[in-house]
Amino acid sequence: MSESAILCVDDEVVILDSLKEQLKRKFGDRFIYEVAESADEAWEVIEELQQDEIQVIAIVSDWLMPGIKGDEFLIQIHQRFPQLITVMLTGQADEEAIERAKKQANLHACLHKPWTEQELTQIITSALEQ
Amino acid sequence: MNNYQPPTQQPPTPEKVAIEQIKVAATIIDKIRCSQDIQTIFTITTQEVRRVLECDRLLVYQFNDDWSGQVLAESVGAGWNSLLVERNNYEVLGNGHVQQDRCLLRDWSQGESADILQQDSFLQSTQGGKYAHGQKFTAVDDIYTKGFPDCYLQALEEYQAKAYLLVPVFQDQKLWGLLGAYQNESTRTWSDSEVELMRQIATHLAVALQQAEYINQLKLQTRNLEITLKELKLAQQQLIQQEKLAALGQLVAGVAHEINTPLGAIQASAGNNTKALIAAIAELPKLSEFLNPAEKVLFFKLIEEAMASKPIFSSSEKRPLKRQITDQLKEYQVDNARNIADLLIDIGVIKDIDSYLLLLQHKKVSWILELAYNLTRLLSNNKTILTSVEKASKVVFALKNYARFDASEEKQLAQVQDGLETVLEIYHNQLKQNIEVIRHYQDVPEIRCYPDELIQVWTNLIHNGIQAMKQGGTLTLTTALENEGIKVEVVDSGSGIPLQVKDKIFEAFFTTKPTGEGSGLGLHISKKIVDKHNGTITVASQPGNTRFAVWLPLNNEQ
């Protein structure tokens, strides 16, 4: 059975915990939920999941992170996994970055901190329905 | 023999008068030269010279550029007309006669022809007359014997003069004006010594006028400079304020992230807790139905252990742990091993997994772990909420410290480290990207200082450090006691400051940053603030190590 995962990327552990719990409560065993504290770690997670034949179907990524910014990370992700759903989470509206991600990473949506559980789950649901 | 001679009743000999006049002239000249005020110079000149010459009128006359002119100052004997308007409104009889000896000065502020009762057109028509052509004086014993033209005689009659002595006043080759002595009562023969006296006075009057003019110009320049300085100080204040606002503007974006992140965590945790509580309350009654007493005991042991465990691991720690537990569970033939492992870690059960085999191999394992999850998440979400609130308030506190600005504030006892920490808090977001912060704080005493202004200094130094390490690096902050003061060092591992600009970095408006990024005031203001604390700020830089050292005296009471 080919399983699928949702990956959350943020440099704040409390955010990752919160996102994961929200997704878990909403989607239960339907997906595997993974988290990463940086873009670099996210690539490792994707690699590991691939080894376990688990396909990442969506990434929710913070924008302001150590190393590369969320928009650049999602652009790289999109280049390697064009089918993957990309969602950006941001505490500060950097319109240029959002525009760039929309154009080059096929950004599905942008979530603004503080987000609501409903916003998050609706975005994921709508993306999965496409 | 009696040498005593009674005072003579005879008029003094002309020689004696001449000697006396020379003495008096010296005194007058001295007085004139000592005075820096034009009005005083005129008063002394006209009064004293008239007294010495015993004439009826003495005046200072000034030419304008078109050779018209006016009486500037006049000393006139009682009973004669004044040529100047009596401004102070006393002792004036009809036709401008004065009652007593008077000295009058022209009111400069009234414009060229104000105050003048009689305009003189003769000298204007002759362009300063013969004086402009080198004549050194004119002594007229009797105006009616010189064959003067009628118009000039008319003018002289208006002066009520019968005899006069005029000497030119030159300033740098230019005929500035005339010094005139007039005898009104009778004709008068002017002696050589009197002519000489007038000429000397005129020479010194010219010098004194020149001096007074210089002094006036200097005073004017000084006043202008004072005004300019005041304006500059005001402009500087405004720039300092603008610089502060610009720096604040740069921070706002980062601060939004700093506050919205904990707010996001709080909102999510509160929502998750609501769901957890509702679910737990719905499921708890089934506990006795699904679990036997031994299983129940084990269940609560699990909850207890989970709640006592440290709640948050980094994701990089969790992943290998999850893999390990998954493998363990697979060995015990637990279905859905990966999800259960994930759940166990989220619950907080990470060791002695085999002690919970009774529950893990239970047919209701999903139900059991879900209930455990809901119960334990209540606590961990609460912890998240508390730490997030603390974090947000720290940011707000740091901002409040940063934004406060009170020019009139008094020195306060403060710990420099607190200021450094405030700034680190503000820049936390930028620092955590790829900069390692190392703190070497010695236990230093509090100092009397302007804490908010020092925060500005730390802000500038730390901000510059961050900007110099865009590719990442190490920021080292040190506080230490040194030379009866506190030395604060901010060291970055950035590219360093080129030698050729090192001397200029504390200058106002010097910046190496692109337009818009820096005003070039940050370090200048920092230096001003450090100076205000009687401290020093120095920089040493080489590639990979730029060290700003601020030294602040412990005893700083002035």
XYZ file of C-alpha atoms in Angstrom:
688
model
C 0.000 0.000 0.000
C 1.402 3.332 -1.061
C 1.024 5.815 1.786
C 1.077 9.593 1.532
C 2.382 12.218 3.886
C 1.926 15.899 4.697
C 5.118 17.690 5.664
C 5.241 20.823 7.792
C 8.352 23.015 7.826
C 8.925 25.753 10.392
C 11.851 26.685 12.601
C 9.577 26.935 15.649
C 8.794 23.579 17.269
C 5.577 24.915 18.833
C 4.287 25.760 15.365
C 5.167 22.321 14.027
C 3.473 20.608 16.968
C 0.367 22.723 16.553
C 0.125 22.186 12.802
C 0.664 18.470 13.104
C -1.963 18.112 15.838
C -4.492 20.097 13.805
C -3.899 17.969 10.715
C -3.923 14.751 12.711
C -7.201 15.633 14.388
C -8.755 16.515 11.060
C -7.410 13.798 8.780
C -6.525 11.069 11.287
C -4.862 7.983 9.811
C -5.490 9.133 6.271
C -1.987 10.591 6.114
C 1.373 10.395 7.729
C 2.412 13.680 9.287
C 6.021 14.732 9.285
C 7.713 17.871 10.455
C 11.059 19.539 9.768
C 12.713 22.538 11.390
C 14.494 23.697 8.270
C 14.485 23.302 4.514
C 17.564 21.092 4.764
C 15.828 18.808 7.216
C 12.756 18.791 5.004
C 14.816 17.373 2.145
C 16.115 14.644 4.474
C 12.569 13.784 5.540
C 11.412 13.596 1.938
C 14.324 11.310 1.170
C 13.561 9.019 4.109
C 9.886 8.871 3.227
C 10.740 8.010 -0.349
C 12.878 5.137 0.900
C 9.825 3.906 2.809
C 7.770 4.349 -0.350
C 5.793 7.131 1.210
C 4.911 9.972 -1.079
C 4.765 13.529 0.221
C 1.616 15.064 -1.218
C 1.658 18.463 0.500
C 4.127 20.782 2.158
C 3.195 23.593 4.531
C 6.260 25.789 4.861
C 7.040 28.829 6.952
C 8.519 31.739 5.023
C 11.107 33.204 7.424
C 13.455 30.370 8.288
C 17.152 29.822 8.779
C 19.003 29.220 5.539
C 16.760 29.704 2.576
C 13.397 31.436 2.705
C 10.104 29.584 2.297
C 9.417 30.829 -1.217
C 12.797 29.671 -2.516
C 12.389 26.319 -0.787
C 8.945 25.760 -2.290
C 10.254 26.739 -5.741
C 12.946 24.069 -5.424
C 10.352 21.560 -4.227
C 8.092 22.381 -7.138
C 10.948 21.900 -9.597
C 11.580 18.393 -8.282
C 8.013 17.409 -7.397
C 5.651 19.350 -9.683
C 2.597 17.469 -8.354
C 3.251 18.353 -4.765
C 0.831 20.818 -3.114
C 2.667 23.831 -1.763
C 1.308 26.018 1.034
C 3.187 28.881 2.597
C 2.761 29.962 6.187
C 3.935 33.429 7.098
C 4.026 35.745 10.069
C 4.739 38.753 7.951
C 3.250 39.462 4.564
C 6.082 39.661 2.103
C 4.025 40.216 -1.018
C 6.941 39.805 -3.389
C 7.831 36.427 -1.947
C 4.211 35.274 -2.166
C 4.019 36.430 -5.788
C 7.246 34.648 -6.599
C 6.022 31.429 -4.970
C 2.677 31.658 -6.797
C 4.418 31.976 -10.142
C 7.318 29.627 -9.689
C 6.130 27.111 -7.092
C 2.471 26.902 -8.115
C 1.672 28.015 -4.590
C -1.732 26.661 -3.642
C -2.349 29.082 -0.797
C -0.718 31.321 1.735
C -1.621 31.046 5.395
C -1.010 34.013 7.645
C -0.003 33.546 11.258
C -1.981 33.384 13.440
C -3.980 31.026 11.234
C -7.143 29.164 12.175
C -7.593 25.410 12.129
C -10.430 25.854 9.665
C -8.242 27.829 7.236
C -5.557 25.166 7.374
C -7.796 22.157 6.911
C -9.858 23.820 4.200
C -6.732 24.635 2.226
C -5.514 21.054 2.444
C -8.965 19.634 1.666
C -9.445 21.880 -1.346
C -5.981 21.009 -2.637
C -6.628 17.284 -2.316
C -9.904 17.602 -4.197
C -8.215 19.122 -7.229
C 63.104 133.929 47.796
C 59.540 133.324 47.122
C 58.958 131.502 43.925
C 55.239 131.545 44.344
C 53.366 133.176 41.518
C 49.700 133.854 41.931
C 47.424 132.431 39.257
C 47.421 134.720 36.340
C 44.213 136.422 35.281
C 45.618 136.795 31.809
C 44.293 134.452 29.083
C 46.743 131.622 28.500
C 49.271 132.086 25.789
C 48.531 130.444 22.413
C 51.382 127.988 23.099
C 49.839 126.894 26.356
C 46.481 126.487 24.691
C 48.098 124.410 21.975
C 49.810 122.126 24.506
C 46.584 121.835 26.428
C 44.769 120.948 23.211
C 47.321 118.272 22.341
C 46.830 116.726 25.768
C 43.084 116.849 25.422
C 43.320 115.450 21.916
C 45.285 112.488 23.238
C 42.630 111.872 25.878
C 39.814 112.094 23.356
C 41.636 109.840 20.918
C 42.172 107.343 23.687
C 38.494 107.393 24.552
C 37.491 107.034 20.935
C 39.856 104.147 20.333
C 38.637 102.356 23.425
C 35.034 102.482 22.393
C 33.566 99.782 20.220
C 30.200 101.345 19.889
C 29.596 103.814 17.069
C 27.117 105.860 19.063
C 29.578 106.336 21.898
C 32.331 107.238 19.470
C 30.165 109.981 17.970
C 29.064 111.274 21.319
C 32.602 111.497 22.644
C 33.939 113.039 19.466
C 31.354 115.786 19.132
C 31.030 116.618 22.810
C 34.681 116.612 23.718
C 35.986 118.360 20.640
C 33.394 121.115 20.927
C 34.360 121.564 24.538
C 38.066 121.835 23.718
C 37.604 124.155 20.786
C 34.959 126.146 22.628
C 32.924 126.363 19.458
C 29.137 126.468 19.092
C 28.588 123.415 17.038
C 30.509 120.291 16.253
C 29.210 117.723 13.912
C 29.992 114.506 12.150
C 28.739 114.462 8.612
C 28.615 111.378 6.451
C 28.523 111.146 2.689
C 26.302 108.696 0.914
C 27.418 106.954 -2.255
C 25.831 109.682 -4.402
C 27.609 112.359 -2.405
C 24.474 113.471 -0.703
C 24.945 113.165 2.989
C 23.693 113.788 6.445
C 24.657 114.887 9.865
C 25.154 111.819 11.981
C 26.053 113.396 15.244
C 26.036 116.853 16.577
C 27.041 118.652 19.699
C 25.497 122.056 19.856
C 25.676 124.923 22.327
C 22.663 126.249 24.155
C 20.455 128.527 22.153
C 21.413 127.306 18.727
C 19.407 125.294 16.253
C 19.917 121.600 16.196
C 20.428 120.103 12.792
C 19.054 116.840 13.993
C 15.522 116.167 15.020
C 15.135 116.078 18.737
C 14.009 112.566 19.183
C 13.723 112.376 22.866
C 11.248 115.159 22.826
C 12.695 117.424 25.441
C 14.094 120.935 25.556
C 13.065 121.676 22.034
C 12.057 125.200 21.267
C 10.588 126.513 18.019
C 12.634 125.980 14.887
C 14.601 123.206 16.474
C 16.458 125.476 18.947
C 17.961 123.643 21.865
C 17.770 125.059 25.332
C 20.963 123.626 26.706
C 24.139 122.193 25.262
C 23.097 119.045 23.508
C 24.622 116.150 21.813
C 22.401 114.558 19.240
C 22.774 111.471 17.201
C 20.996 110.444 14.149
C 18.624 107.557 14.474
C 20.103 105.108 12.044
C 17.100 102.937 11.974
C 14.945 105.653 10.462
C 16.479 105.577 7.005
C 18.701 107.964 5.165
C 17.075 111.336 5.574
C 15.181 110.890 8.801
C 16.070 113.309 11.587
C 17.805 115.753 9.329
C 16.376 119.202 9.435
C 18.551 120.628 6.710
C 19.687 118.701 3.697
C 22.959 119.814 2.218
C 22.985 119.808 -1.554
C 26.197 121.792 -2.069
C 28.572 118.973 -1.217
C 26.486 116.605 -3.230
C 26.767 118.752 -6.332
C 30.520 119.037 -5.936
C 30.901 115.322 -5.126
C 32.445 115.831 -1.755
C 34.016 119.087 -2.832
C 37.712 119.675 -2.696
C 38.192 117.118 0.116
C 37.729 114.319 -2.290
C 40.648 115.772 -4.209
C 43.126 115.866 -1.418
C 42.474 119.060 0.462
C 43.271 118.352 4.083
C 41.065 120.919 5.742
C 39.158 124.126 5.251
C 39.378 126.850 7.795
C 37.003 129.726 7.193
C 37.348 132.670 9.528
C 34.415 134.544 8.080
C 31.990 132.959 5.655
C 31.118 136.279 4.060
C 34.627 137.066 2.894
C 35.208 133.916 0.848
C 32.960 134.652 -2.073
C 30.911 131.461 -1.519
C 28.042 130.878 -3.881
C 24.667 131.948 -2.528
C 23.374 128.430 -2.150
C 26.287 127.468 0.065
C 25.998 130.618 2.094
C 22.341 129.800 2.544
C 23.225 126.404 3.851
C 25.779 127.844 6.212
C 23.280 130.376 7.452
C 20.979 127.554 8.268
C 23.854 126.178 10.314
C 23.883 129.620 11.932
C 27.603 129.632 11.286
C 29.884 132.649 10.928
C 33.125 130.687 10.826
C 33.932 127.052 10.465
C 36.652 124.486 10.298
C 36.098 121.350 8.254
C 38.374 118.336 8.055
C 37.743 115.258 5.947
C 37.307 111.800 7.431
C 38.855 109.206 5.150
C 38.388 105.503 5.238
C 40.788 103.629 2.966
C 41.250 106.466 0.468
C 37.534 107.020 0.381
C 36.087 110.229 1.650
C 33.747 108.946 4.310
C 32.549 112.262 5.731
C 33.497 115.439 7.432
C 34.173 116.625 10.911
C 32.979 120.180 11.264
C 33.454 122.821 13.924
C 31.284 125.930 13.689
C 31.513 129.253 15.357
C 28.093 130.910 15.384
C 28.521 133.804 17.789
C 31.211 135.547 15.861
C 33.870 135.107 13.252
C 36.876 133.114 14.398
C 40.449 132.675 13.417
C 41.356 129.004 13.570
C 44.837 128.371 14.915
C 47.179 125.775 13.455
C 46.960 123.703 16.613
C 43.185 123.703 16.355
C 43.386 122.566 12.762
C 45.848 119.885 13.771
C 43.588 118.744 16.602
C 40.652 118.396 14.240
C 42.767 116.536 11.715
C 44.040 114.122 14.314
C 40.597 113.532 15.693
C 39.301 112.931 12.164
C 42.045 110.380 11.488
C 41.322 108.481 14.667
C 37.602 108.784 14.202
C 38.025 107.051 10.865
C 40.018 104.220 12.421
C 37.573 103.885 15.289
C 34.632 103.840 12.873
C 36.312 101.157 10.836
C 36.911 99.116 13.961
C 33.393 99.588 15.173
C 32.135 98.508 11.802
C 34.245 95.362 11.908
C 32.987 94.630 15.367
C 29.427 95.151 14.200
C 30.005 92.790 11.334
C 31.559 90.284 13.690
C 28.626 90.561 16.031
C 26.281 90.049 13.121
C 28.261 87.057 11.924
C 28.357 85.632 15.412
C 24.620 86.029 15.702
C 24.137 84.385 12.315
C 26.415 81.557 13.331
C 24.539 81.098 16.559
C 21.274 80.892 14.650
C 22.807 78.456 12.163
C 24.178 76.332 14.975
C 20.798 76.253 16.652
C 19.181 75.200 13.383
C 21.806 72.542 12.842
C 21.275 71.162 16.313
C 17.572 71.022 15.640
C 18.176 69.304 12.309
C 20.480 66.835 14.028
C 17.808 66.058 16.602
C 15.324 65.468 13.804
C 17.749 63.213 11.985
C 18.408 61.230 15.129
C 14.682 60.809 15.526
C 14.295 59.845 11.866
C 17.146 57.370 12.117
C 15.417 55.832 15.080
C 12.124 55.628 13.212
C 13.839 54.100 10.182
C 15.511 51.486 12.355
C 12.158 50.856 14.000
C 10.544 50.497 10.578
C 13.091 47.852 9.648
C 12.259 46.050 12.839
C 8.492 46.130 12.475
C 8.471 43.470 9.779
C 10.599 41.154 11.881
C 8.579 41.945 14.956
C 5.328 41.069 13.182
C 6.752 37.617 12.614
C 8.032 37.454 16.173
C 4.580 38.136 17.579
C 2.441 36.324 15.018
C 4.340 33.082 15.493
C 3.468 32.695 19.196
C -0.052 33.937 18.428
C -0.379 31.183 15.846
C 0.790 28.600 18.325
C -1.599 29.899 20.989
C -4.573 29.888 18.654
C -3.833 26.382 17.384
C -3.149 24.996 20.864
C -6.353 26.436 22.295
C -8.356 24.958 19.393
C -6.629 21.608 19.753
C -7.330 21.572 23.490
C -11.037 22.146 22.930
C -11.140 19.193 20.570
C -9.043 17.034 22.911
C -11.243 17.775 25.902
C -14.484 17.113 24.055
C -13.145 13.835 22.711
C -11.687 12.729 26.050
C -14.883 13.425 27.970
C -16.872 11.479 25.382
C -14.552 8.477 25.579
C -13.628 8.311 29.297
C -16.843 6.520 30.407
C -15.913 3.608 28.118
C -12.658 3.058 29.999
C -14.064 0.362 32.329
C -15.895 -1.239 29.454
C -12.761 -1.631 27.299
C -10.015 -2.183 29.897
C -9.703 -4.652 32.771
C -8.354 -3.371 36.101
C -4.738 -4.298 35.299
C -4.930 -2.566 31.916
C -6.512 0.469 33.546
C -3.624 0.734 36.005
C -1.165 0.469 33.153
C -3.096 3.098 31.180
C -2.836 5.645 33.986
C 0.811 4.778 34.497
C 1.339 5.589 30.838
C -0.494 8.911 31.205
C 1.501 9.787 34.291
C 4.803 8.977 32.681
C 3.908 10.876 29.528
C 2.964 13.964 31.505
C 6.206 13.838 33.449
C 8.368 13.525 30.349
C 9.930 16.488 28.667
C 7.361 17.485 26.087
C 9.249 18.952 23.152
C 12.021 17.362 21.174
C 13.476 18.755 18.070
C 12.164 17.115 14.957
C 15.610 15.802 14.143
C 15.614 13.954 17.484
C 12.116 12.627 16.998
C 12.673 11.068 13.616
C 15.265 8.416 14.553
C 13.264 7.768 17.713
C 10.153 7.215 15.666
C 11.994 4.815 13.387
C 13.339 2.930 16.366
C 9.948 2.611 18.055
C 8.320 1.647 14.763
C 10.805 -1.193 14.367
C 10.241 -2.258 17.970
C 6.483 -2.333 17.475
C 6.851 -4.322 14.286
C 8.781 -6.932 16.287
C 5.835 -7.180 18.680
C 3.605 -7.596 15.641
C 1.722 -4.417 16.352
C -0.264 -3.288 13.331
C 0.019 0.209 11.920
C 3.391 0.452 13.648
C 4.440 3.784 12.138
C 1.284 5.631 13.148
C 1.332 4.132 16.620
C 4.984 5.065 17.044
C 4.157 8.591 15.951
C 1.264 8.716 18.398
C 3.411 7.389 21.255
C 5.999 10.087 20.691
C 3.331 12.789 20.557
C 1.877 11.416 23.778
C 5.327 11.538 25.314
C 6.041 7.812 25.720
C 9.528 7.279 24.400
C 11.125 4.642 26.609
C 10.243 1.268 28.141
C 7.866 0.677 25.272
C 7.731 -3.038 26.101
C 6.281 -2.314 29.543
C 3.145 -1.149 27.745
C 2.825 -4.244 25.564
C -0.416 -5.132 27.311
C -1.920 -1.956 25.910
C -0.062 -1.916 22.593
C -1.183 -5.433 21.689
C -4.720 -4.729 22.938
C -7.416 -4.988 20.285
C -8.542 -1.474 21.242
C -5.027 -0.077 20.918
C -6.109 2.825 18.706
C -8.848 3.830 21.107
C -6.504 3.568 24.094
C -3.748 5.654 22.537
C -6.168 8.230 21.224
C -7.585 8.788 24.679
C -4.071 8.988 26.090
C -3.194 11.424 23.331
C -6.204 13.653 24.085
C -5.468 13.680 27.796
C -1.745 14.362 27.533
C -2.053 16.934 24.758
C -4.161 19.061 27.125
C -1.077 19.572 29.222
C 1.454 20.002 26.452
C -0.760 22.447 24.572
C -1.148 24.444 27.759
C 2.609 24.569 28.070
C 2.840 25.768 24.481
C 0.338 28.504 25.243
C 2.296 29.642 28.294
C 5.673 29.717 26.550
C 4.150 31.496 23.563
C 2.555 34.154 25.743
C 5.889 34.652 27.456
C 7.608 34.936 24.142
C 5.164 37.489 22.759
C 5.381 39.607 25.891
C 9.158 39.529 25.736
C 9.009 40.946 22.242
C 6.542 43.622 23.302
C 8.705 44.503 26.278
C 11.798 44.742 24.123
C 9.959 46.964 21.670
C 8.690 49.192 24.426
C 12.224 49.627 25.691
C 13.410 50.338 22.220
C 10.791 52.867 21.216
C 10.835 54.923 24.377
C 12.674 58.157 23.915
C 12.799 60.926 26.430
C 15.358 63.672 25.904
C 14.927 64.964 29.420
C 15.292 61.633 31.118
C 17.608 61.293 34.057
C 20.339 58.768 34.529
C 19.248 55.500 36.036
C 21.028 52.582 37.580
C 20.960 49.828 35.009
C 22.670 46.625 34.071
C 24.235 46.865 30.600
C 23.485 43.186 29.975
C 19.768 43.861 30.183
C 20.091 46.322 27.330
C 22.090 43.831 25.269
C 19.469 41.165 25.899
C 16.667 43.522 24.877
C 18.354 44.063 21.537
C 19.066 40.356 21.071
C 15.389 39.731 21.728
C 14.400 42.217 19.028
C 16.833 40.721 16.552
C 16.165 37.144 17.683
C 14.490 36.344 14.431
C 17.329 37.570 12.246
C 19.966 36.054 14.506
C 18.509 32.576 14.607
C 18.686 32.331 10.809
C 22.350 31.520 10.598
C 24.146 33.414 13.328
C 25.413 31.843 16.494
C 25.304 34.160 19.489
C 27.936 33.647 22.162
C 27.593 35.499 25.455
C 30.551 36.089 27.728
C 28.887 38.076 30.469
C 30.973 38.834 33.515
C 29.207 39.719 36.723
C 29.452 43.506 36.393
C 27.788 46.097 38.640
C 24.963 48.347 37.541
C 25.998 51.772 36.290
C 24.280 55.125 36.213
C 23.395 55.631 32.571
C 20.704 56.426 30.062
C 19.541 52.853 29.471
C 17.392 53.629 26.430
C 20.198 55.434 24.711
C 22.628 52.621 25.409
C 20.096 50.267 23.861
C 20.396 52.380 20.732
C 24.150 51.850 20.801
C 23.778 48.069 21.191
C 21.125 48.079 18.475
C 23.451 49.789 16.045
C 26.402 47.552 16.832
C 24.409 44.321 16.741
C 22.487 45.362 13.642
C 25.728 46.210 11.844
C 27.152 42.882 12.930
C 24.152 40.995 11.553
C 24.387 42.887 8.278
C 28.068 42.053 7.998
C 27.264 38.344 8.391
C 24.570 37.818 5.785
C 26.158 34.468 4.956
C 26.087 33.465 8.602
C 28.653 33.651 11.361
C 29.218 34.190 15.037
C 28.237 37.184 17.125
C 30.111 37.377 20.406
C 28.982 39.679 23.189
C 31.299 40.298 26.093
C 30.905 42.354 29.247
C 33.819 42.773 31.623
C 35.233 45.093 34.259
C 38.128 47.142 32.960
C 39.855 50.308 34.196
C 37.101 51.186 36.654
C 34.552 50.832 33.935
C 32.541 48.295 32.042
C 33.779 47.162 28.688
C 31.205 45.835 26.287
C 32.442 44.152 23.151
C 30.399 43.237 20.121
C 32.387 40.999 17.814
C 31.181 39.691 14.465
C 32.845 37.226 12.141
C 31.800 39.141 9.039
C 33.894 40.421 6.197
C 35.397 43.268 8.217
C 35.750 46.997 7.700
C 38.190 48.078 4.972
C 41.127 50.048 6.360
C 40.417 53.079 4.209
C 36.942 53.590 5.684
C 37.734 52.633 9.266
C 38.481 56.190 10.322
C 35.262 57.492 8.859
C 32.711 55.122 10.302
C 31.856 57.346 13.252
C 31.326 60.353 11.009
C 27.816 61.526 10.343
C 26.302 60.426 7.036
C 29.097 58.003 6.297
C 27.739 54.715 5.075
C 28.939 51.818 2.986
C 25.447 50.422 2.723
C 23.353 50.870 -0.429
C 21.080 53.908 -0.541
C 18.065 53.419 1.658
C 19.602 50.742 3.846
C 21.572 52.955 6.151
C 21.491 56.638 6.885
C 25.117 56.754 7.909
C 24.062 58.037 11.300
C 23.936 54.870 13.354
C 27.531 54.783 14.526
C 27.722 58.563 14.700
C 24.786 58.602 17.085
C 26.283 55.681 18.990
C 29.467 57.640 19.502
C 27.528 60.689 20.662
C 25.674 58.577 23.188
C 28.883 56.968 24.444
C 30.490 60.431 24.684
C 27.518 61.560 26.723
C 28.340 58.761 29.172
C 31.986 59.898 29.264
C 32.909 56.601 27.705
C 34.827 55.523 24.638
C 33.975 53.549 21.543
C 36.642 51.943 19.396
C 36.795 49.521 16.546
C 39.360 46.977 15.430
C 38.716 45.046 12.284
C 40.198 42.391 10.114
C 38.407 39.957 7.827
C 36.462 37.554 9.996
C 36.809 39.575 13.181
C 35.341 43.020 13.689
C 35.399 44.146 17.275
C 33.509 47.163 18.562
C 34.488 47.974 22.120
C 32.496 50.371 24.272
C 33.902 51.376 27.610
C 31.640 53.072 30.145
C 32.974 54.444 33.428
C 31.584 52.980 36.659
C 31.646 56.373 38.290
C 29.779 58.631 35.948
C 28.124 61.264 38.068
C 28.634 64.406 36.082
